[in-house]
Amino acid sequence: MAGKRKGLTFDPELLYIAAMFHDYGLTASYGESHLRYEVDGANAARDFLRSHGISEADGQSVWLAIALHTTNGISPHLYPIAALLAEGANMDLVGAGYDDFTAAQRSAVETVYPRPPQFAEGFLQALYDSLKHRPETTQGTGLADVMAYKDPGFRRRDFSNLMRKSRWAVGQ
């Protein structure tokens, strides 16, 4: 709906693949991975597309859309699939752009895809369960907020502190 409202031209099948794989890196198959979960999902989508003879260019477009979908502020400046995937994820999870859709449009989506009452807590737990063994991959994203919410001992990386204590700054 967002793509149509904005008059964007995109391949709906590639957007569908991006949407299907964007959280794939959160699944149990990646319980040992130390890559960002977005990269795991992007790699899986690219492999899937290759196995179905889809061009490398289209595979790379889907890869970037998935890999960057949690990095706010980048995707809208790329191409429609990346912009729409990030927009959809943000709408789904935090209601970004909620008022851009009519009550009837939102209701139609909720009818087809009902949201369980405890969706937020359940998804936060699923995120945490997938990320707790690779907390370093959450730095610089909203996923660090999930880690801090679920794990009181989690410490965010402090970029200012890293700069002030770098070997360049301290002379060694």
Short mmCIF file of N, CA, C and O in Angstrom, two decimals, residues 69-157:
data_model
loop_
_atom_site.label_atom_id
_atom_site.label_comp_id
_atom_site.label_asym_id
_atom_site.label_seq_id
_atom_site.Cartn_x
_atom_site.Cartn_y
_atom_site.Cartn_z
N HIS A 69 17.68 -2.99 6.84
CA HIS A 69 16.32 -2.64 7.26
C HIS A 69 16.22 -2.14 8.70
O HIS A 69 15.26 -1.47 9.04
N THR A 70 17.21 -2.41 9.54
CA THR A 70 17.18 -1.90 10.91
C THR A 70 18.03 -0.65 11.09
O THR A 70 18.14 -0.13 12.20
N THR A 71 18.65 -0.19 10.03
CA THR A 71 19.52 0.99 10.10
C THR A 71 18.73 2.19 9.58
O THR A 71 18.76 2.50 8.39
N ASN A 72 18.00 2.81 10.48
CA ASN A 72 17.11 3.90 10.08
C ASN A 72 17.88 5.04 9.42
O ASN A 72 19.01 5.34 9.77
N GLY A 73 17.22 5.63 8.44
CA GLY A 73 17.77 6.79 7.75
C GLY A 73 18.53 6.47 6.48
O GLY A 73 18.86 7.37 5.73
N ILE A 74 18.83 5.21 6.21
CA ILE A 74 19.58 4.83 5.01
C ILE A 74 18.64 4.35 3.91
O ILE A 74 18.66 4.85 2.79
N SER A 75 17.83 3.37 4.22
CA SER A 75 16.99 2.71 3.22
C SER A 75 16.12 3.65 2.38
O SER A 75 15.98 3.41 1.18
N PRO A 76 15.53 4.69 2.96
CA PRO A 76 14.70 5.56 2.12
C PRO A 76 15.45 6.25 0.99
O PRO A 76 14.84 6.72 0.04
N HIS A 77 16.77 6.26 1.08
CA HIS A 77 17.58 6.93 0.05
C HIS A 77 18.12 5.95 -0.98
O HIS A 77 18.88 6.35 -1.87
N LEU A 78 17.75 4.69 -0.85
CA LEU A 78 18.21 3.69 -1.80
C LEU A 78 17.16 3.52 -2.89
O LEU A 78 16.81 4.48 -3.56
N TYR A 79 16.63 2.37 -3.06
CA TYR A 79 15.68 2.05 -4.11
C TYR A 79 14.40 1.58 -3.43
O TYR A 79 14.38 1.28 -2.23
N PRO A 80 13.30 1.50 -4.17
CA PRO A 80 12.00 1.23 -3.55
C PRO A 80 11.93 -0.02 -2.67
O PRO A 80 11.32 0.03 -1.60
N ILE A 81 12.55 -1.12 -3.05
CA ILE A 81 12.44 -2.33 -2.23
C ILE A 81 13.06 -2.08 -0.86
O ILE A 81 12.49 -2.46 0.17
N ALA A 82 14.21 -1.44 -0.81
CA ALA A 82 14.85 -1.15 0.47
C ALA A 82 14.01 -0.19 1.29
O ALA A 82 13.82 -0.38 2.50
N ALA A 83 13.53 0.85 0.66
CA ALA A 83 12.70 1.84 1.37
C ALA A 83 11.43 1.20 1.92
O ALA A 83 11.06 1.42 3.08
N LEU A 84 10.77 0.40 1.11
CA LEU A 84 9.50 -0.20 1.53
C LEU A 84 9.69 -1.27 2.59
O LEU A 84 8.86 -1.41 3.50
N LEU A 85 10.76 -2.04 2.50
CA LEU A 85 11.01 -3.05 3.53
C LEU A 85 11.25 -2.38 4.89
O LEU A 85 10.64 -2.77 5.89
N ALA A 86 12.09 -1.38 4.93
CA ALA A 86 12.35 -0.68 6.18
C ALA A 86 11.10 0.01 6.70
O ALA A 86 10.79 -0.04 7.90
N GLU A 87 10.36 0.63 5.79
CA GLU A 87 9.13 1.31 6.19
C GLU A 87 8.12 0.31 6.76
O GLU A 87 7.48 0.56 7.78
N GLY A 88 7.99 -0.84 6.11
CA GLY A 88 7.07 -1.87 6.60
C GLY A 88 7.47 -2.40 7.96
O GLY A 88 6.62 -2.58 8.84
N ALA A 89 8.75 -2.65 8.16
CA ALA A 89 9.22 -3.15 9.45
C ALA A 89 8.97 -2.12 10.54
O ALA A 89 8.51 -2.46 11.64
N ASN A 90 9.25 -0.86 10.25
CA ASN A 90 9.02 0.19 11.24
C ASN A 90 7.54 0.39 11.53
O ASN A 90 7.14 0.63 12.66
N MET A 91 6.72 0.28 10.51
CA MET A 91 5.27 0.39 10.71
C MET A 91 4.80 -0.77 11.58
O MET A 91 4.04 -0.58 12.53
N ASP A 92 5.25 -1.96 11.26
CA ASP A 92 4.81 -3.16 11.98
C ASP A 92 5.22 -3.12 13.44
O ASP A 92 4.42 -3.45 14.32
N LEU A 93 6.43 -2.72 13.73
CA LEU A 93 6.95 -2.83 15.09
C LEU A 93 6.69 -1.61 15.96
O LEU A 93 6.37 -1.76 17.14
N VAL A 94 6.83 -0.41 15.41
CA VAL A 94 6.68 0.78 16.26
C VAL A 94 5.59 1.73 15.77
O VAL A 94 5.42 2.82 16.32
N GLY A 95 4.86 1.34 14.74
CA GLY A 95 3.76 2.17 14.26
C GLY A 95 4.19 3.39 13.48
O GLY A 95 3.40 4.31 13.28
N ALA A 96 5.44 3.42 13.00
CA ALA A 96 5.90 4.57 12.20
C ALA A 96 5.06 4.66 10.93
O ALA A 96 4.88 3.68 10.22
N GLY A 97 4.50 5.82 10.67
CA GLY A 97 3.66 6.02 9.49
C GLY A 97 2.23 5.55 9.66
O GLY A 97 1.46 5.50 8.70
N TYR A 98 1.85 5.20 10.87
CA TYR A 98 0.51 4.68 11.16
C TYR A 98 -0.59 5.58 10.57
O TYR A 98 -1.53 5.09 9.94
N ASP A 99 -0.44 6.88 10.76
CA ASP A 99 -1.47 7.82 10.29
C ASP A 99 -1.43 8.06 8.78
O ASP A 99 -2.28 8.77 8.25
N ASP A 100 -0.45 7.49 8.09
CA ASP A 100 -0.40 7.61 6.63
C ASP A 100 -1.43 6.70 5.96
O ASP A 100 -1.65 6.79 4.77
N PHE A 101 -2.02 5.81 6.75
CA PHE A 101 -3.02 4.87 6.23
C PHE A 101 -4.36 5.17 6.89
O PHE A 101 -4.42 5.57 8.05
N THR A 102 -5.41 4.94 6.15
CA THR A 102 -6.75 5.16 6.70
C THR A 102 -7.09 4.08 7.71
O THR A 102 -6.48 2.99 7.71
N ALA A 103 -8.09 4.36 8.51
CA ALA A 103 -8.56 3.36 9.47
C ALA A 103 -9.01 2.10 8.73
O ALA A 103 -8.77 0.97 9.19
N ALA A 104 -9.65 2.28 7.59
CA ALA A 104 -10.12 1.12 6.81
C ALA A 104 -8.94 0.30 6.30
O ALA A 104 -9.00 -0.94 6.31
N GLN A 105 -7.86 0.96 5.84
CA GLN A 105 -6.69 0.22 5.37
C GLN A 105 -6.04 -0.56 6.51
O GLN A 105 -5.69 -1.72 6.36
N ARG A 106 -5.90 0.10 7.66
CA ARG A 106 -5.29 -0.58 8.81
C ARG A 106 -6.15 -1.76 9.25
O ARG A 106 -5.65 -2.83 9.55
N SER A 107 -7.45 -1.56 9.26
CA SER A 107 -8.37 -2.62 9.65
C SER A 107 -8.29 -3.81 8.70
O SER A 107 -8.32 -4.97 9.13
N ALA A 108 -8.18 -3.52 7.41
CA ALA A 108 -8.08 -4.60 6.42
C ALA A 108 -6.82 -5.43 6.64
O ALA A 108 -6.86 -6.66 6.56
N VAL A 109 -5.73 -4.77 6.95
CA VAL A 109 -4.48 -5.49 7.23
C VAL A 109 -4.62 -6.31 8.50
O VAL A 109 -4.24 -7.49 8.55
N GLU A 110 -5.19 -5.72 9.54
CA GLU A 110 -5.35 -6.44 10.81
C GLU A 110 -6.29 -7.64 10.68
O GLU A 110 -6.12 -8.64 11.39
N THR A 111 -7.26 -7.53 9.79
CA THR A 111 -8.17 -8.65 9.58
C THR A 111 -7.44 -9.84 8.97
O THR A 111 -7.63 -10.98 9.37
N VAL A 112 -6.58 -9.57 8.00
CA VAL A 112 -5.84 -10.63 7.33
C VAL A 112 -4.66 -11.11 8.18
O VAL A 112 -4.33 -12.30 8.20
N TYR A 113 -4.02 -10.19 8.88
CA TYR A 113 -2.85 -10.50 9.70
C TYR A 113 -3.08 -10.02 11.13
O TYR A 113 -2.51 -9.02 11.56
N PRO A 114 -3.92 -10.73 11.89
CA PRO A 114 -4.21 -10.28 13.26
C PRO A 114 -2.95 -10.31 14.13
O PRO A 114 -2.09 -11.17 13.98
N ARG A 115 -2.87 -9.34 15.00
CA ARG A 115 -1.73 -9.21 15.91
C ARG A 115 -2.14 -9.78 17.28
O ARG A 115 -3.09 -9.30 17.87
N PRO A 116 -1.41 -10.76 17.77
CA PRO A 116 -1.74 -11.30 19.11
C PRO A 116 -1.62 -10.21 20.17
O PRO A 116 -0.81 -9.28 20.02
N PRO A 117 -2.36 -10.32 21.25
CA PRO A 117 -2.34 -9.27 22.29
C PRO A 117 -0.94 -9.01 22.86
O PRO A 117 -0.62 -7.89 23.18
N GLN A 118 -0.12 -10.02 22.99
CA GLN A 118 1.21 -9.85 23.58
C GLN A 118 2.31 -9.84 22.52
O GLN A 118 3.44 -10.23 22.79
N PHE A 119 1.98 -9.35 21.33
CA PHE A 119 2.94 -9.36 20.23
C PHE A 119 4.24 -8.66 20.59
O PHE A 119 5.33 -9.19 20.37
N ALA A 120 4.15 -7.46 21.16
CA ALA A 120 5.37 -6.69 21.44
C ALA A 120 6.30 -7.45 22.37
O ALA A 120 7.49 -7.61 22.08
N GLU A 121 5.77 -7.94 23.48
CA GLU A 121 6.63 -8.66 24.42
C GLU A 121 7.16 -9.96 23.81
O GLU A 121 8.32 -10.31 24.02
N GLY A 122 6.33 -10.64 23.06
CA GLY A 122 6.77 -11.88 22.43
C GLY A 122 7.88 -11.64 21.42
O GLY A 122 8.86 -12.39 21.36
N PHE A 123 7.74 -10.58 20.63
CA PHE A 123 8.76 -10.30 19.62
C PHE A 123 10.04 -9.80 20.28
O PHE A 123 11.15 -10.16 19.86
N LEU A 124 9.91 -8.97 21.31
CA LEU A 124 11.11 -8.53 22.03
C LEU A 124 11.86 -9.73 22.60
O LEU A 124 13.10 -9.78 22.55
N GLN A 125 11.12 -10.72 23.12
CA GLN A 125 11.78 -11.92 23.64
C GLN A 125 12.45 -12.71 22.53
O GLN A 125 13.57 -13.20 22.69
N ALA A 126 11.77 -12.82 21.38
CA ALA A 126 12.37 -13.54 20.24
C ALA A 126 13.64 -12.84 19.78
O ALA A 126 14.64 -13.50 19.47
N LEU A 127 13.61 -11.51 19.74
CA LEU A 127 14.82 -10.77 19.38
C LEU A 127 15.94 -11.06 20.37
O LEU A 127 17.06 -11.40 20.00
N TYR A 128 15.62 -10.93 21.64
CA TYR A 128 16.63 -11.15 22.67
C TYR A 128 17.20 -12.57 22.60
O TYR A 128 18.42 -12.77 22.66
N ASP A 129 16.32 -13.55 22.47
CA ASP A 129 16.78 -14.94 22.42
C ASP A 129 17.75 -15.17 21.27
O ASP A 129 18.69 -15.96 21.39
N SER A 130 17.54 -14.47 20.17
CA SER A 130 18.42 -14.62 19.01
C SER A 130 19.70 -13.80 19.12
O SER A 130 20.70 -14.15 18.51
N LEU A 131 19.66 -12.75 19.90
CA LEU A 131 20.79 -11.81 19.94
C LEU A 131 21.68 -11.95 21.17
O LEU A 131 22.81 -11.46 21.16
N LYS A 132 21.22 -12.62 22.21
CA LYS A 132 21.97 -12.64 23.46
C LYS A 132 23.35 -13.28 23.32
O LYS A 132 24.27 -12.95 24.07
N HIS A 133 23.53 -14.17 22.35
CA HIS A 133 24.85 -14.78 22.15
C HIS A 133 25.74 -13.93 21.23
O HIS A 133 26.91 -14.25 21.04
N ARG A 134 25.18 -12.86 20.66
CA ARG A 134 25.96 -11.99 19.77
C ARG A 134 25.63 -10.52 20.03
O ARG A 134 25.30 -9.77 19.11
N PRO A 135 25.72 -10.07 21.28
CA PRO A 135 25.31 -8.71 21.62
C PRO A 135 26.11 -7.63 20.91
O PRO A 135 25.61 -6.53 20.67
N GLU A 136 27.33 -7.97 20.52
CA GLU A 136 28.17 -6.98 19.83
C GLU A 136 27.56 -6.54 18.50
O GLU A 136 27.84 -5.45 18.00
N THR A 137 26.69 -7.37 17.93
CA THR A 137 26.08 -7.04 16.63
C THR A 137 24.94 -6.04 16.76
O THR A 137 24.45 -5.56 15.75
N THR A 138 24.53 -5.75 17.98
CA THR A 138 23.40 -4.84 18.18
C THR A 138 23.83 -3.39 18.31
O THR A 138 22.99 -2.50 18.27
N GLN A 139 25.12 -3.18 18.49
CA GLN A 139 25.60 -1.83 18.73
C GLN A 139 25.27 -0.90 17.56
O GLN A 139 25.44 -1.28 16.41
N GLY A 140 24.79 0.27 17.88
CA GLY A 140 24.47 1.26 16.86
C GLY A 140 23.10 1.08 16.24
O GLY A 140 22.76 1.79 15.29
N THR A 141 22.31 0.16 16.76
CA THR A 141 20.95 -0.05 16.25
C THR A 141 19.98 -0.04 17.42
O THR A 141 20.38 -0.10 18.59
N GLY A 142 18.70 -0.02 17.12
CA GLY A 142 17.68 -0.12 18.14
C GLY A 142 17.71 -1.46 18.86
O GLY A 142 17.11 -1.62 19.93
N LEU A 143 18.41 -2.41 18.28
CA LEU A 143 18.51 -3.73 18.91
C LEU A 143 19.31 -3.66 20.21
O LEU A 143 19.11 -4.49 21.10
N ALA A 144 20.17 -2.67 20.34
CA ALA A 144 20.87 -2.48 21.61
C ALA A 144 19.87 -2.13 22.70
O ALA A 144 20.04 -2.50 23.87
N ASP A 145 18.78 -1.44 22.33
CA ASP A 145 17.72 -1.14 23.30
C ASP A 145 17.06 -2.42 23.78
O ASP A 145 16.71 -2.55 24.96
N VAL A 146 16.86 -3.38 22.88
CA VAL A 146 16.27 -4.67 23.25
C VAL A 146 17.19 -5.37 24.24
O VAL A 146 16.74 -5.90 25.27
N MET A 147 18.48 -5.38 23.95
CA MET A 147 19.43 -6.03 24.85
C MET A 147 19.39 -5.37 26.24
O MET A 147 19.38 -6.07 27.25
N ALA A 148 19.38 -4.05 26.28
CA ALA A 148 19.36 -3.34 27.56
C ALA A 148 18.06 -3.60 28.31
O ALA A 148 18.06 -3.72 29.55
N TYR A 149 16.95 -3.72 27.60
CA TYR A 149 15.65 -3.99 28.22
C TYR A 149 15.61 -5.39 28.84
O TYR A 149 15.11 -5.58 29.94
N LYS A 150 16.16 -6.35 28.14
CA LYS A 150 16.09 -7.74 28.58
C LYS A 150 17.25 -8.15 29.49
O LYS A 150 17.13 -9.10 30.25
N ASP A 151 18.38 -7.46 29.41
CA ASP A 151 19.57 -7.84 30.17
C ASP A 151 20.12 -6.62 30.90
O ASP A 151 20.80 -5.79 30.29
N PRO A 152 19.85 -6.50 32.20
CA PRO A 152 20.33 -5.33 32.94
C PRO A 152 21.85 -5.17 32.94
O PRO A 152 22.36 -4.07 33.15
N GLY A 153 22.58 -6.25 32.66
CA GLY A 153 24.04 -6.18 32.63
C GLY A 153 24.60 -5.75 31.29
O GLY A 153 25.81 -5.51 31.16
N PHE A 154 23.74 -5.62 30.28
CA PHE A 154 24.22 -5.24 28.95
C PHE A 154 24.71 -3.79 28.98
O PHE A 154 24.07 -2.91 29.55
N ARG A 155 25.83 -3.55 28.35
CA ARG A 155 26.38 -2.19 28.25
C ARG A 155 26.52 -1.83 26.79
O ARG A 155 27.15 -2.56 26.02
N ARG A 156 25.93 -0.70 26.45
CA ARG A 156 26.07 -0.20 25.08
C ARG A 156 27.49 0.29 24.86
O ARG A 156 28.10 0.86 25.77
N ARG A 157 27.96 0.10 23.66
CA ARG A 157 29.25 0.66 23.28
C ARG A 157 29.10 2.18 23.24
O ARG A 157 28.12 2.70 22.75
#
